[in-house]
Amino acid sequence: MLRFVPALTLLAMLGPVIAGLYGALLPAFGHLPAAGFHGPSLVAFQALFAWRGLADASRLSITSGLLATMLSLAIVTLIVAGWSGTRPFKWLERALSPLLSVPHAAAAFGLAFLIAPSGWIMRLAAPVAGFDRPPDVLVVGDPWGLSLTAGLVAKEVPFLLLMTLAALPQVQAARTLAVARSLGYGRIAGWLKSVFPAIYAQIRLPIYVVLAFSMSVVDVALILGPTTPPTLSVQIVEWMGAPDLQNRMTAAAGALWQLALVLAVLALWRTGEWAVARLGCIWARSGHRHARDAVIRAVGLPLAAVTAITTLLGLALLALWSVAAQWAYPDPLPAGLTARTWMRHADALADTATDTFLVAGIATALALILTIGCLEAEHRHGGRMTRRATWALYLPLLVPQIAFLPGLQTLLLSVGADTGRAPVIAAHLVFVLPYVFLSLGDPWRAWDTRQATVAAALGATHTNILWRIRLPMLLRPVLTAMAIGIAVSVGQYLPTLLIGGGRVATLTTEAVALSSGGDRRAIGAFALAQTGAALLPFALALVLPAVLFRNRRGLHV
């Protein structure tokens, strides 16, 4: 039975992606019988290229994606190269790690409350600058997508930092850097020349994921991005929601155009890797030590600290707005506190929270069963994770959601399978499964198999070893993987919106929907509830093992 689990896992992960791309391909080339088109034709692409905002929307997708990825990678490289192994780095690591679970939408709302003309920074500056009303400047939704880029950087820095921290032990970074320092190299130069090439090889795929996601994100772009025109992914969602069915063909053509943009930028990035590698070899052979790097080293820590503080301050503002009574501009704090907002939205919060946990719980449970099945099959049959399997694992994260979800929605509509929560759960599973597998894979493989050998010698079966020894000992990483899976599911906006067809409402979809209304108190309540839904499983993953193993510290890993 276990032999079939890897194939089933691939089907659950890649099946919707392939079906969605196929579903986008047909209407993009003029085949949509429901709208009276029986193709093939190029009418959809003609409508797409006739849209005047296409050039600006494509530019926004490319620039925001590239800028967010390069800035995130630069900040992570500076902080790890300059400060890894030090006390400030450990403090920063503790501050940034929990931020990984903060949903993108909540982080974006927090940033908007902070930097908007009527936001908290302007309120603090108002007495000095003499403002008695918000200045007439376009900060949130600027036409260059700078606030959108800032919001993406705030979320991607913790992700890339954790990926880098996981890769450090595999390349013996501390020992390699010590050798470089003994040869007279500065800390930054020594790390870049001796450690960075090996680290980059380990985090290349996560960087590609960040690039593809940043180019095609929808919820963050709806909150922080420009509107005239919006980013290409946001415009595709608008076409999908239009009453005229012909717009679905334009949306399908736009989805393929978005996929082509992502593939082109990934190819450009790969070419850049080759160029940087050649220049890096020339720099390394030059022998320059760059021992005086105190200024560059000092830049990394504040940048990373600003990233953490911005997100934490944004969450604090969400909490404050959710209980604010009268809060006029330019007062830095509300005149009073009240629970009126929470009481007014209590029923809606309870209903959406129920749906959120139901979808996230089932999707995560399925992902966990499939992951454990794959890892156990790998253990029992002596298999190994090949490079091709690794690419298959990352594929659902590399293909932009907006490229295949519209096609998947069209396919589900055509076969009448678009009702209920089941399609939404299946769509969430596509994105939850890779993260659960990646978080549980290394601890599972690192488990001391001599425990299983001893148990087998005493007559235990494979099933008994799994349920009575391995899973109890791996409870902490299993709970952590579940927490990551739930956090990923809670943050999913586009799969819930498109596949649910508006009939399944989660905390994320409701919070993003409120952004168009401008009710900051309601936004604060829903965004804070969304953050709490993502953080609660992490708290349980920390507390439960500590309680269960309080008298058996040597049992768990």
Coordinates of C-alpha atoms in Angstrom, one line a residue:
M1 CA 0.0 0.0 0.0
L2 CA 2.8 2.4 0.9
R3 CA 4.3 2.0 -2.6
F4 CA 1.3 3.9 -4.1
V5 CA 1.5 6.8 -1.6
P6 CA 4.2 8.8 -3.5
A7 CA 2.2 8.5 -6.8
L8 CA -0.9 9.6 -4.9
T9 CA 1.0 12.5 -3.4
L10 CA 2.2 13.6 -6.8
L11 CA -1.3 13.4 -8.2
A12 CA -2.7 15.5 -5.3
M13 CA 0.0 18.1 -5.9
L14 CA 0.5 18.3 -9.6
G15 CA -3.0 17.1 -10.8
P16 CA -4.8 20.4 -10.1
V17 CA -1.8 22.4 -11.6
I18 CA -1.8 20.4 -14.8
A19 CA -5.7 20.4 -15.0
G20 CA -5.7 24.2 -14.3
L21 CA -3.2 24.9 -17.1
Y22 CA -5.2 22.8 -19.5
G23 CA -8.3 24.6 -18.4
A24 CA -6.7 27.9 -19.1
L25 CA -5.3 26.8 -22.4
L26 CA -8.7 26.1 -24.0
P27 CA -10.4 29.4 -23.4
A28 CA -7.2 31.3 -24.1
F29 CA -7.3 29.9 -27.6
G30 CA -10.9 30.7 -28.2
H31 CA -12.7 27.5 -26.9
L32 CA -15.4 28.4 -24.4
P33 CA -18.7 26.8 -25.4
A34 CA -20.6 28.5 -22.5
A35 CA -19.8 31.9 -24.1
G36 CA -20.6 30.7 -27.6
F37 CA -16.9 30.3 -28.7
H38 CA -15.8 27.0 -30.2
G39 CA -12.2 28.0 -31.3
P40 CA -9.5 27.7 -31.9
S41 CA -8.9 31.4 -32.4
L42 CA -6.8 34.2 -31.1
V43 CA -9.8 36.4 -30.0
A44 CA -8.8 36.2 -26.3
F45 CA -5.2 37.3 -26.9
Q46 CA -6.5 40.1 -29.2
A47 CA -8.7 41.3 -26.4
L48 CA -5.7 41.0 -23.9
F49 CA -3.3 43.0 -26.1
A50 CA -6.0 45.6 -26.8
W51 CA -6.2 46.4 -23.1
R52 CA -4.3 49.6 -22.7
G53 CA -3.0 48.8 -19.2
L54 CA -1.2 45.6 -20.3
A55 CA 2.3 47.2 -20.6
D56 CA 2.1 49.0 -17.2
A57 CA 0.6 45.9 -15.5
S58 CA 3.3 43.7 -16.9
R59 CA 6.0 46.2 -15.9
L60 CA 4.6 46.3 -12.3
S61 CA 4.6 42.5 -12.0
I62 CA 8.2 42.3 -13.2
T63 CA 9.7 45.2 -11.2
S64 CA 7.9 44.4 -8.0
G65 CA 8.9 40.8 -8.2
L66 CA 12.5 41.4 -9.1
L67 CA 13.0 44.2 -6.6
A68 CA 11.3 42.3 -3.7
T69 CA 13.5 39.2 -4.4
M70 CA 16.8 41.1 -4.8
L71 CA 16.2 43.2 -1.7
S72 CA 15.1 40.2 0.4
L73 CA 18.2 38.2 -0.7
A74 CA 20.5 41.2 -0.1
I75 CA 19.2 41.8 3.4
V76 CA 19.4 38.1 4.3
T77 CA 22.9 37.8 2.9
L78 CA 24.2 40.9 4.7
I79 CA 22.7 39.8 8.1
V80 CA 23.9 36.2 7.9
A81 CA 27.4 37.2 6.5
G82 CA 28.0 39.9 9.0
W83 CA 26.3 38.7 12.2
S84 CA 25.7 34.9 12.2
G85 CA 26.8 33.3 15.4
T86 CA 26.6 36.5 17.4
R87 CA 24.3 37.5 20.2
P88 CA 22.4 40.2 18.1
F89 CA 21.9 37.6 15.4
K90 CA 20.3 35.2 17.8
W91 CA 18.0 38.0 19.0
L92 CA 17.0 38.8 15.5
E93 CA 16.5 35.2 14.6
R94 CA 14.0 34.9 17.5
A95 CA 12.2 38.0 16.4
L96 CA 12.0 37.1 12.7
S97 CA 11.1 33.4 13.0
P98 CA 7.5 33.9 14.4
L99 CA 6.9 36.5 11.6
L100 CA 7.1 33.7 9.0
S101 CA 3.6 32.6 10.2
V102 CA 2.0 36.0 9.9
P103 CA -0.2 35.9 6.8
H104 CA 0.8 38.2 3.9
A105 CA -2.5 40.0 4.0
A106 CA -2.2 40.9 7.7
A107 CA 1.4 42.1 7.2
A108 CA 0.2 44.2 4.3
F109 CA -2.6 45.8 6.3
G110 CA -0.2 46.5 9.1
L111 CA 2.2 48.2 6.8
A112 CA -0.6 50.2 5.2
F113 CA -1.7 51.4 8.6
L114 CA 1.8 52.5 9.3
I115 CA 2.9 54.3 6.1
A116 CA -0.4 55.7 4.7
P117 CA -0.8 59.5 4.7
S118 CA -3.2 59.1 7.6
G119 CA -1.0 56.3 9.1
W120 CA 0.8 56.3 12.4
I121 CA 4.2 57.6 11.1
M122 CA 2.5 60.7 9.6
R123 CA 0.6 61.2 12.9
L124 CA 3.8 61.2 14.8
A125 CA 5.3 63.6 12.3
A126 CA 2.3 65.9 12.1
P127 CA 3.2 68.2 15.1
V128 CA 6.7 68.8 13.7
A129 CA 5.6 69.1 10.1
G130 CA 2.5 71.2 10.9
F131 CA 0.0 68.9 9.3
D132 CA -3.6 69.3 10.5
R133 CA -4.9 66.9 7.9
P134 CA -3.3 63.9 6.0
P135 CA -0.9 65.2 3.3
D136 CA -2.0 64.7 -0.3
V137 CA 0.6 62.2 -1.3
L138 CA 0.1 58.7 -2.8
V139 CA 2.0 56.3 -0.6
V140 CA -0.2 53.2 -0.5
G141 CA -1.0 52.3 -4.1
D142 CA 1.8 54.3 -5.6
P143 CA 2.1 53.9 -9.4
W144 CA 5.7 52.4 -9.1
G145 CA 4.6 49.6 -6.8
L146 CA 7.1 50.7 -4.1
S147 CA 4.8 50.1 -1.2
L148 CA 3.8 46.7 -2.7
T149 CA 7.5 45.9 -2.9
A150 CA 8.1 46.9 0.7
G151 CA 5.2 44.7 1.9
L152 CA 6.7 41.7 0.0
V153 CA 10.2 42.3 1.4
A154 CA 8.8 42.4 4.9
K155 CA 7.4 38.9 4.5
E156 CA 10.0 37.3 2.3
V157 CA 13.0 38.2 4.5
P158 CA 11.9 35.9 7.3
F159 CA 11.3 33.1 4.8
L160 CA 14.7 33.4 3.1
L161 CA 16.4 33.8 6.4
L162 CA 14.9 30.5 7.8
M163 CA 15.8 28.7 4.5
T164 CA 19.4 30.0 4.9
L165 CA 19.6 29.0 8.5
A166 CA 18.5 25.5 7.6
A167 CA 21.2 25.4 4.9
L168 CA 24.1 26.6 7.1
P169 CA 24.9 23.3 8.9
Q170 CA 24.9 21.4 5.6
V171 CA 27.8 23.4 4.2
Q172 CA 29.8 23.7 7.5
A173 CA 29.6 27.5 7.3
A174 CA 31.2 28.2 10.7
R175 CA 34.3 26.1 10.0
T176 CA 34.7 27.5 6.4
L177 CA 34.3 31.1 7.6
A178 CA 36.9 30.5 10.4
V179 CA 39.4 29.2 7.8
A180 CA 38.8 32.3 5.6
R181 CA 39.2 34.6 8.6
S182 CA 42.5 32.9 9.5
L183 CA 43.7 33.8 6.0
G184 CA 43.1 37.5 6.7
Y185 CA 39.7 37.9 5.0
G186 CA 37.2 40.3 6.4
R187 CA 34.0 38.7 7.8
I188 CA 31.7 39.8 4.9
A189 CA 34.3 39.1 2.1
G190 CA 35.3 35.8 3.6
W191 CA 31.6 34.6 3.9
L192 CA 30.7 35.8 0.4
K193 CA 33.8 34.1 -1.1
S194 CA 33.8 30.8 0.8
V195 CA 30.3 30.2 2.1
F196 CA 27.8 32.0 -0.1
P197 CA 28.2 29.8 -3.3
A198 CA 27.4 26.7 -1.3
I199 CA 24.5 28.3 0.5
Y200 CA 23.0 29.7 -2.7
A201 CA 23.0 26.3 -4.2
Q202 CA 20.9 25.1 -1.2
I203 CA 18.4 28.0 -1.3
R204 CA 18.1 28.4 -5.1
L205 CA 14.6 26.9 -5.3
P206 CA 13.2 28.9 -2.4
I207 CA 14.5 32.0 -4.1
Y208 CA 12.7 31.0 -7.3
V209 CA 9.5 30.5 -5.3
V210 CA 9.9 34.0 -3.8
L211 CA 10.4 35.5 -7.3
A212 CA 7.4 33.7 -8.8
F213 CA 5.2 34.5 -5.9
S214 CA 6.2 38.2 -5.8
M215 CA 5.4 38.6 -9.5
S216 CA 1.9 37.2 -9.3
V217 CA 0.6 37.8 -5.7
V218 CA -3.0 39.0 -5.5
D219 CA -4.0 39.8 -1.9
V220 CA -0.9 42.0 -1.1
A221 CA -1.3 43.8 -4.5
L222 CA -5.0 44.5 -3.7
I223 CA -4.0 46.1 -0.4
L224 CA -0.7 47.9 -1.3
G225 CA -0.6 47.9 -5.1
P226 CA -1.7 50.5 -7.6
T227 CA -5.1 50.5 -9.1
T228 CA -4.8 52.3 -12.4
P229 CA -3.8 50.0 -13.8
P230 CA -3.5 47.2 -11.2
T231 CA -0.9 44.5 -11.4
L232 CA -1.6 41.9 -14.0
S233 CA -2.6 39.2 -11.5
V234 CA -5.2 41.5 -9.9
Q235 CA -6.6 42.4 -13.4
I236 CA -7.0 38.7 -14.2
V237 CA -9.1 38.3 -11.0
E238 CA -11.2 41.2 -12.1
W239 CA -11.8 39.7 -15.5
M240 CA -12.7 36.3 -13.8
G241 CA -15.4 38.1 -11.7
A242 CA -16.9 40.1 -14.6
P243 CA -20.5 39.1 -15.6
D244 CA -19.6 38.9 -19.3
L245 CA -18.4 35.3 -19.9
Q246 CA -16.1 36.5 -22.8
N247 CA -13.9 38.1 -20.1
R248 CA -13.0 34.7 -18.8
M249 CA -11.3 34.1 -22.2
T250 CA -9.3 37.3 -21.7
A251 CA -8.5 36.2 -18.1
A252 CA -7.2 32.8 -19.5
A253 CA -5.0 34.6 -22.0
G254 CA -3.8 36.9 -19.2
A255 CA -3.0 33.9 -17.1
L256 CA -0.8 32.4 -19.8
W257 CA 0.8 35.8 -20.3
Q258 CA 1.5 35.9 -16.6
L259 CA 3.1 32.5 -16.7
A260 CA 5.2 33.5 -19.7
L261 CA 6.4 36.6 -17.8
V262 CA 7.4 34.5 -14.8
L263 CA 9.2 32.0 -16.9
A264 CA 11.0 34.8 -18.8
V265 CA 12.1 36.5 -15.5
L266 CA 13.2 33.1 -14.0
A267 CA 15.3 32.6 -17.2
L268 CA 16.7 36.1 -16.7
W269 CA 17.5 35.4 -13.1
R270 CA 19.3 32.2 -14.1
T271 CA 21.3 34.1 -16.6
G272 CA 22.1 36.6 -13.8
E273 CA 23.3 33.8 -11.6
W274 CA 25.7 32.7 -14.3
A275 CA 27.1 36.3 -14.7
V276 CA 27.4 36.8 -11.0
A277 CA 29.2 33.4 -10.6
R278 CA 31.7 34.4 -13.3
L279 CA 32.3 37.8 -11.7
G280 CA 32.5 36.2 -8.3
C281 CA 35.3 33.8 -9.5
I282 CA 37.3 36.8 -10.8
W283 CA 36.8 38.6 -7.5
A284 CA 37.8 35.5 -5.5
R285 CA 41.0 35.0 -7.5
S286 CA 42.0 38.6 -7.0
G287 CA 42.9 37.8 -3.4
H288 CA 41.6 41.0 -2.0
R289 CA 40.9 40.5 1.8
H290 CA 38.6 43.5 2.4
A291 CA 39.4 43.3 6.1
R292 CA 37.8 46.7 6.9
D293 CA 34.1 45.9 6.4
A294 CA 32.7 47.4 9.6
V295 CA 30.5 49.9 7.6
I296 CA 29.0 47.2 5.3
R297 CA 28.5 44.9 8.3
A298 CA 26.7 47.6 10.3
V299 CA 24.2 48.1 7.4
G300 CA 22.8 44.5 7.6
L301 CA 21.6 44.5 11.2
P302 CA 19.5 47.7 11.0
L303 CA 17.9 46.6 7.7
A304 CA 16.8 43.3 9.2
A305 CA 15.7 45.0 12.4
V306 CA 13.6 47.4 10.5
T307 CA 12.0 44.5 8.7
A308 CA 11.0 42.8 12.0
I309 CA 10.0 46.0 13.7
T310 CA 7.8 47.1 10.8
T311 CA 5.8 43.9 10.8
L312 CA 5.5 43.8 14.6
L313 CA 4.5 47.5 14.7
G314 CA 1.9 46.9 12.0
L315 CA 0.4 44.0 14.0
A316 CA 0.3 46.3 17.1
L317 CA -1.6 48.9 15.0
L318 CA -4.1 46.3 13.8
A319 CA -4.8 45.4 17.4
L320 CA -5.1 49.1 18.4
W321 CA -7.5 49.9 15.6
S322 CA -9.7 46.9 16.4
V323 CA -10.4 48.3 19.9
A324 CA -10.2 52.1 19.1
A325 CA -13.1 54.3 19.9
Q326 CA -12.6 57.9 18.6
W327 CA -9.3 58.3 16.8
A328 CA -9.1 61.5 14.9
Y329 CA -6.1 62.7 12.8
P330 CA -3.4 63.7 13.9
D331 CA -3.8 62.0 17.3
P332 CA -1.1 59.4 17.7
L333 CA -3.4 57.3 20.0
P334 CA -7.1 56.8 20.1
A335 CA -9.2 58.8 22.6
G336 CA -10.5 55.6 24.2
L337 CA -10.7 51.8 23.9
T338 CA -13.8 49.8 23.2
A339 CA -14.8 46.2 22.3
R340 CA -17.6 47.5 20.1
T341 CA -16.0 46.4 16.8
W342 CA -15.4 42.9 18.0
M343 CA -18.9 42.6 19.3
R344 CA -20.4 43.9 16.1
H345 CA -18.5 41.4 14.0
A346 CA -18.6 38.5 16.4
D347 CA -21.0 36.4 14.4
A348 CA -19.1 36.9 11.1
L349 CA -15.8 36.3 12.8
A350 CA -17.1 33.0 14.3
D351 CA -18.5 31.8 11.0
T352 CA -15.4 32.6 9.0
A353 CA -13.1 31.3 11.6
T354 CA -15.0 28.0 11.6
D355 CA -14.6 27.7 7.8
T356 CA -11.0 28.7 8.0
F357 CA -10.0 26.1 10.6
L358 CA -12.2 23.4 8.8
V359 CA -10.5 23.9 5.5
A360 CA -7.0 24.3 7.0
G361 CA -7.4 21.4 9.3
I362 CA -8.6 18.9 6.7
A363 CA -6.0 20.1 4.1
T364 CA -3.2 19.8 6.7
A365 CA -4.3 16.4 7.9
L366 CA -4.4 15.1 4.3
A367 CA -1.0 16.6 3.7
L368 CA 0.4 15.1 6.8
I369 CA -0.9 11.6 6.0
L370 CA 0.6 11.8 2.5
T371 CA 3.9 13.1 3.7
I372 CA 4.3 10.5 6.4
G373 CA 3.3 7.8 3.9
C374 CA 6.0 9.0 1.4
L375 CA 8.7 9.3 4.1
E376 CA 7.8 5.9 5.6
A377 CA 7.9 4.3 2.1
E378 CA 11.3 5.9 1.5
H379 CA 12.5 4.5 4.8
R380 CA 11.1 1.0 4.3
H381 CA 12.1 0.6 0.7
G382 CA 15.4 2.4 0.9
G383 CA 14.5 5.1 -1.6
R384 CA 16.1 8.6 -1.7
M385 CA 14.9 12.0 -2.5
T386 CA 16.1 12.6 -6.1
R387 CA 16.7 16.0 -7.7
R388 CA 13.7 15.4 -10.0
A389 CA 11.5 14.7 -7.0
T390 CA 12.7 17.9 -5.3
W391 CA 11.7 19.9 -8.4
A392 CA 8.3 18.2 -8.4
L393 CA 7.8 19.2 -4.8
Y394 CA 8.6 22.9 -5.6
L395 CA 6.6 22.9 -8.9
P396 CA 3.2 24.0 -7.3
L397 CA 5.0 26.9 -5.7
L398 CA 6.9 27.9 -8.8
V399 CA 3.9 28.0 -11.1
P400 CA 2.0 31.2 -10.3
Q401 CA -1.4 30.6 -8.7
I402 CA -3.0 33.0 -11.1
A403 CA -1.8 30.9 -14.0
F404 CA -3.7 27.7 -13.3
L405 CA -6.4 28.5 -10.7
P406 CA -8.7 30.4 -13.2
G407 CA -8.4 27.4 -15.6
L408 CA -9.1 25.0 -12.7
Q409 CA -12.2 27.0 -11.8
T410 CA -13.5 26.9 -15.4
L411 CA -13.0 23.1 -15.5
L412 CA -14.8 22.6 -12.2
L413 CA -17.7 24.8 -13.4
S414 CA -17.9 22.8 -16.7
V415 CA -18.2 19.5 -14.8
G416 CA -20.5 20.8 -12.0
A417 CA -17.9 20.2 -9.2
D418 CA -17.6 23.8 -8.0
T419 CA -19.8 23.5 -4.9
G420 CA -19.0 22.9 -1.3
R421 CA -15.8 23.0 0.6
A422 CA -14.2 19.9 -1.0
P423 CA -12.8 21.7 -4.1
V424 CA -11.4 24.5 -1.8
I425 CA -9.7 21.9 0.4
A426 CA -8.2 20.2 -2.6
A427 CA -6.9 23.5 -3.9
H428 CA -5.4 24.3 -0.5
L429 CA -3.8 20.9 -0.4
V430 CA -1.7 21.8 -3.5
F431 CA 0.1 24.5 -1.5
V432 CA 0.0 23.0 2.0
L433 CA 1.6 19.7 0.9
P434 CA 5.0 21.0 -0.2
Y435 CA 5.5 23.0 3.0
V436 CA 4.5 20.1 5.2
F437 CA 6.8 17.8 3.3
L438 CA 9.8 20.2 3.4
S439 CA 9.4 20.9 7.1
L440 CA 9.0 17.3 8.2
G441 CA 11.4 15.6 5.7
D442 CA 14.7 16.4 7.4
P443 CA 13.7 15.6 11.0
W444 CA 12.1 12.3 9.8
R445 CA 15.3 11.3 7.9
A446 CA 17.5 12.4 10.8
W447 CA 15.7 10.0 13.3
D448 CA 18.1 7.4 14.7
T449 CA 17.0 4.2 12.8
R450 CA 18.8 2.1 15.4
Q451 CA 15.6 2.5 17.5
A452 CA 13.7 0.7 14.8
T453 CA 16.3 -2.0 14.6
V454 CA 16.1 -2.7 18.3
A455 CA 12.3 -2.7 18.2
A456 CA 12.3 -5.1 15.2
A457 CA 14.7 -7.4 17.1
L458 CA 12.2 -7.5 19.9
G459 CA 9.4 -8.6 17.4
A460 CA 7.8 -5.2 16.6
T461 CA 6.2 -4.9 13.2
H462 CA 6.8 -1.9 10.9
T463 CA 3.4 -0.5 11.8
N464 CA 4.1 -0.8 15.6
I465 CA 7.4 0.9 15.2
L466 CA 5.8 3.7 13.3
W467 CA 2.9 4.3 15.7
R468 CA 4.5 3.4 19.0
I469 CA 8.1 4.7 18.6
R470 CA 8.8 6.9 15.7
L471 CA 5.7 9.2 15.7
P472 CA 5.8 9.7 19.5
M473 CA 9.5 10.6 19.3
L474 CA 8.9 12.9 16.4
L475 CA 5.9 14.6 17.9
R476 CA 7.5 18.0 18.0
P477 CA 8.5 18.2 14.3
V478 CA 5.1 16.6 13.4
L479 CA 3.2 19.4 15.3
T480 CA 5.5 22.0 13.8
A481 CA 4.8 20.7 10.3
M482 CA 1.0 20.8 11.1
A483 CA 1.4 24.4 12.3
I484 CA 3.1 25.4 9.1
G485 CA 0.5 23.7 7.0
I486 CA -2.3 25.4 8.9
A487 CA -0.6 28.8 8.6
V488 CA -0.1 28.3 4.8
S489 CA -3.8 27.3 4.4
V490 CA -5.0 30.3 6.5
G491 CA -3.1 32.7 4.3
Q492 CA -4.5 31.4 1.0
Y493 CA -6.6 34.0 -0.7
L494 CA -6.8 33.2 -4.4
P495 CA -7.6 29.5 -4.1
T496 CA -10.4 30.2 -1.7
L497 CA -11.8 33.1 -3.8
L498 CA -11.7 31.4 -7.2
I499 CA -12.3 27.8 -6.4
G500 CA -14.8 28.6 -3.6
G501 CA -16.6 30.9 -6.0
G502 CA -17.5 33.3 -3.2
R503 CA -19.5 30.6 -1.3
V504 CA -16.6 29.7 1.1
A505 CA -15.5 32.7 3.2
T506 CA -12.4 32.5 5.3
L507 CA -10.7 35.1 7.5
T508 CA -8.4 36.0 4.7
T509 CA -11.0 36.5 2.0
E510 CA -13.1 38.6 4.4
A511 CA -10.2 40.7 5.5
V512 CA -9.1 41.5 1.9
A513 CA -12.7 42.2 0.9
L514 CA -12.9 44.8 3.7
S515 CA -9.9 46.6 2.2
S516 CA -12.1 48.3 -0.4
G517 CA -14.5 49.6 2.3
G518 CA -11.8 51.4 4.3
D519 CA -13.3 50.5 7.8
R520 CA -10.0 50.3 9.7
R521 CA -11.6 48.9 12.8
A522 CA -13.2 46.0 11.0
I523 CA -10.0 45.4 9.0
G524 CA -8.0 45.4 12.2
A525 CA -10.3 42.9 13.8
F526 CA -10.4 40.4 10.8
A527 CA -6.6 40.8 10.1
L528 CA -5.8 40.2 13.8
A529 CA -8.1 37.2 13.9
Q530 CA -6.4 35.9 10.8
T531 CA -3.0 36.3 12.4
G532 CA -4.2 34.6 15.6
A533 CA -5.5 31.6 13.5
A534 CA -2.0 31.2 12.0
L535 CA -0.1 31.7 15.3
L536 CA -2.2 29.5 17.5
P537 CA -1.0 26.2 16.0
F538 CA 2.6 27.3 16.5
A539 CA 1.9 28.0 20.2
L540 CA 0.3 24.5 20.6
A541 CA 3.3 23.0 18.8
L542 CA 5.6 24.5 21.4
V543 CA 3.4 23.8 24.5
L544 CA 2.1 20.3 23.8
P545 CA 5.5 18.5 23.6
A546 CA 6.8 20.4 26.6
V547 CA 3.7 19.1 28.6
L548 CA 3.6 15.6 27.2
F549 CA 7.3 15.0 27.5
R550 CA 7.9 16.8 30.8
N551 CA 9.0 13.5 32.5
R552 CA 10.5 12.0 29.3
R553 CA 12.9 14.5 27.9
G554 CA 15.1 11.9 26.3
L555 CA 12.2 10.4 24.4
H556 CA 11.5 13.2 21.9
V557 CA 13.8 14.8 19.3

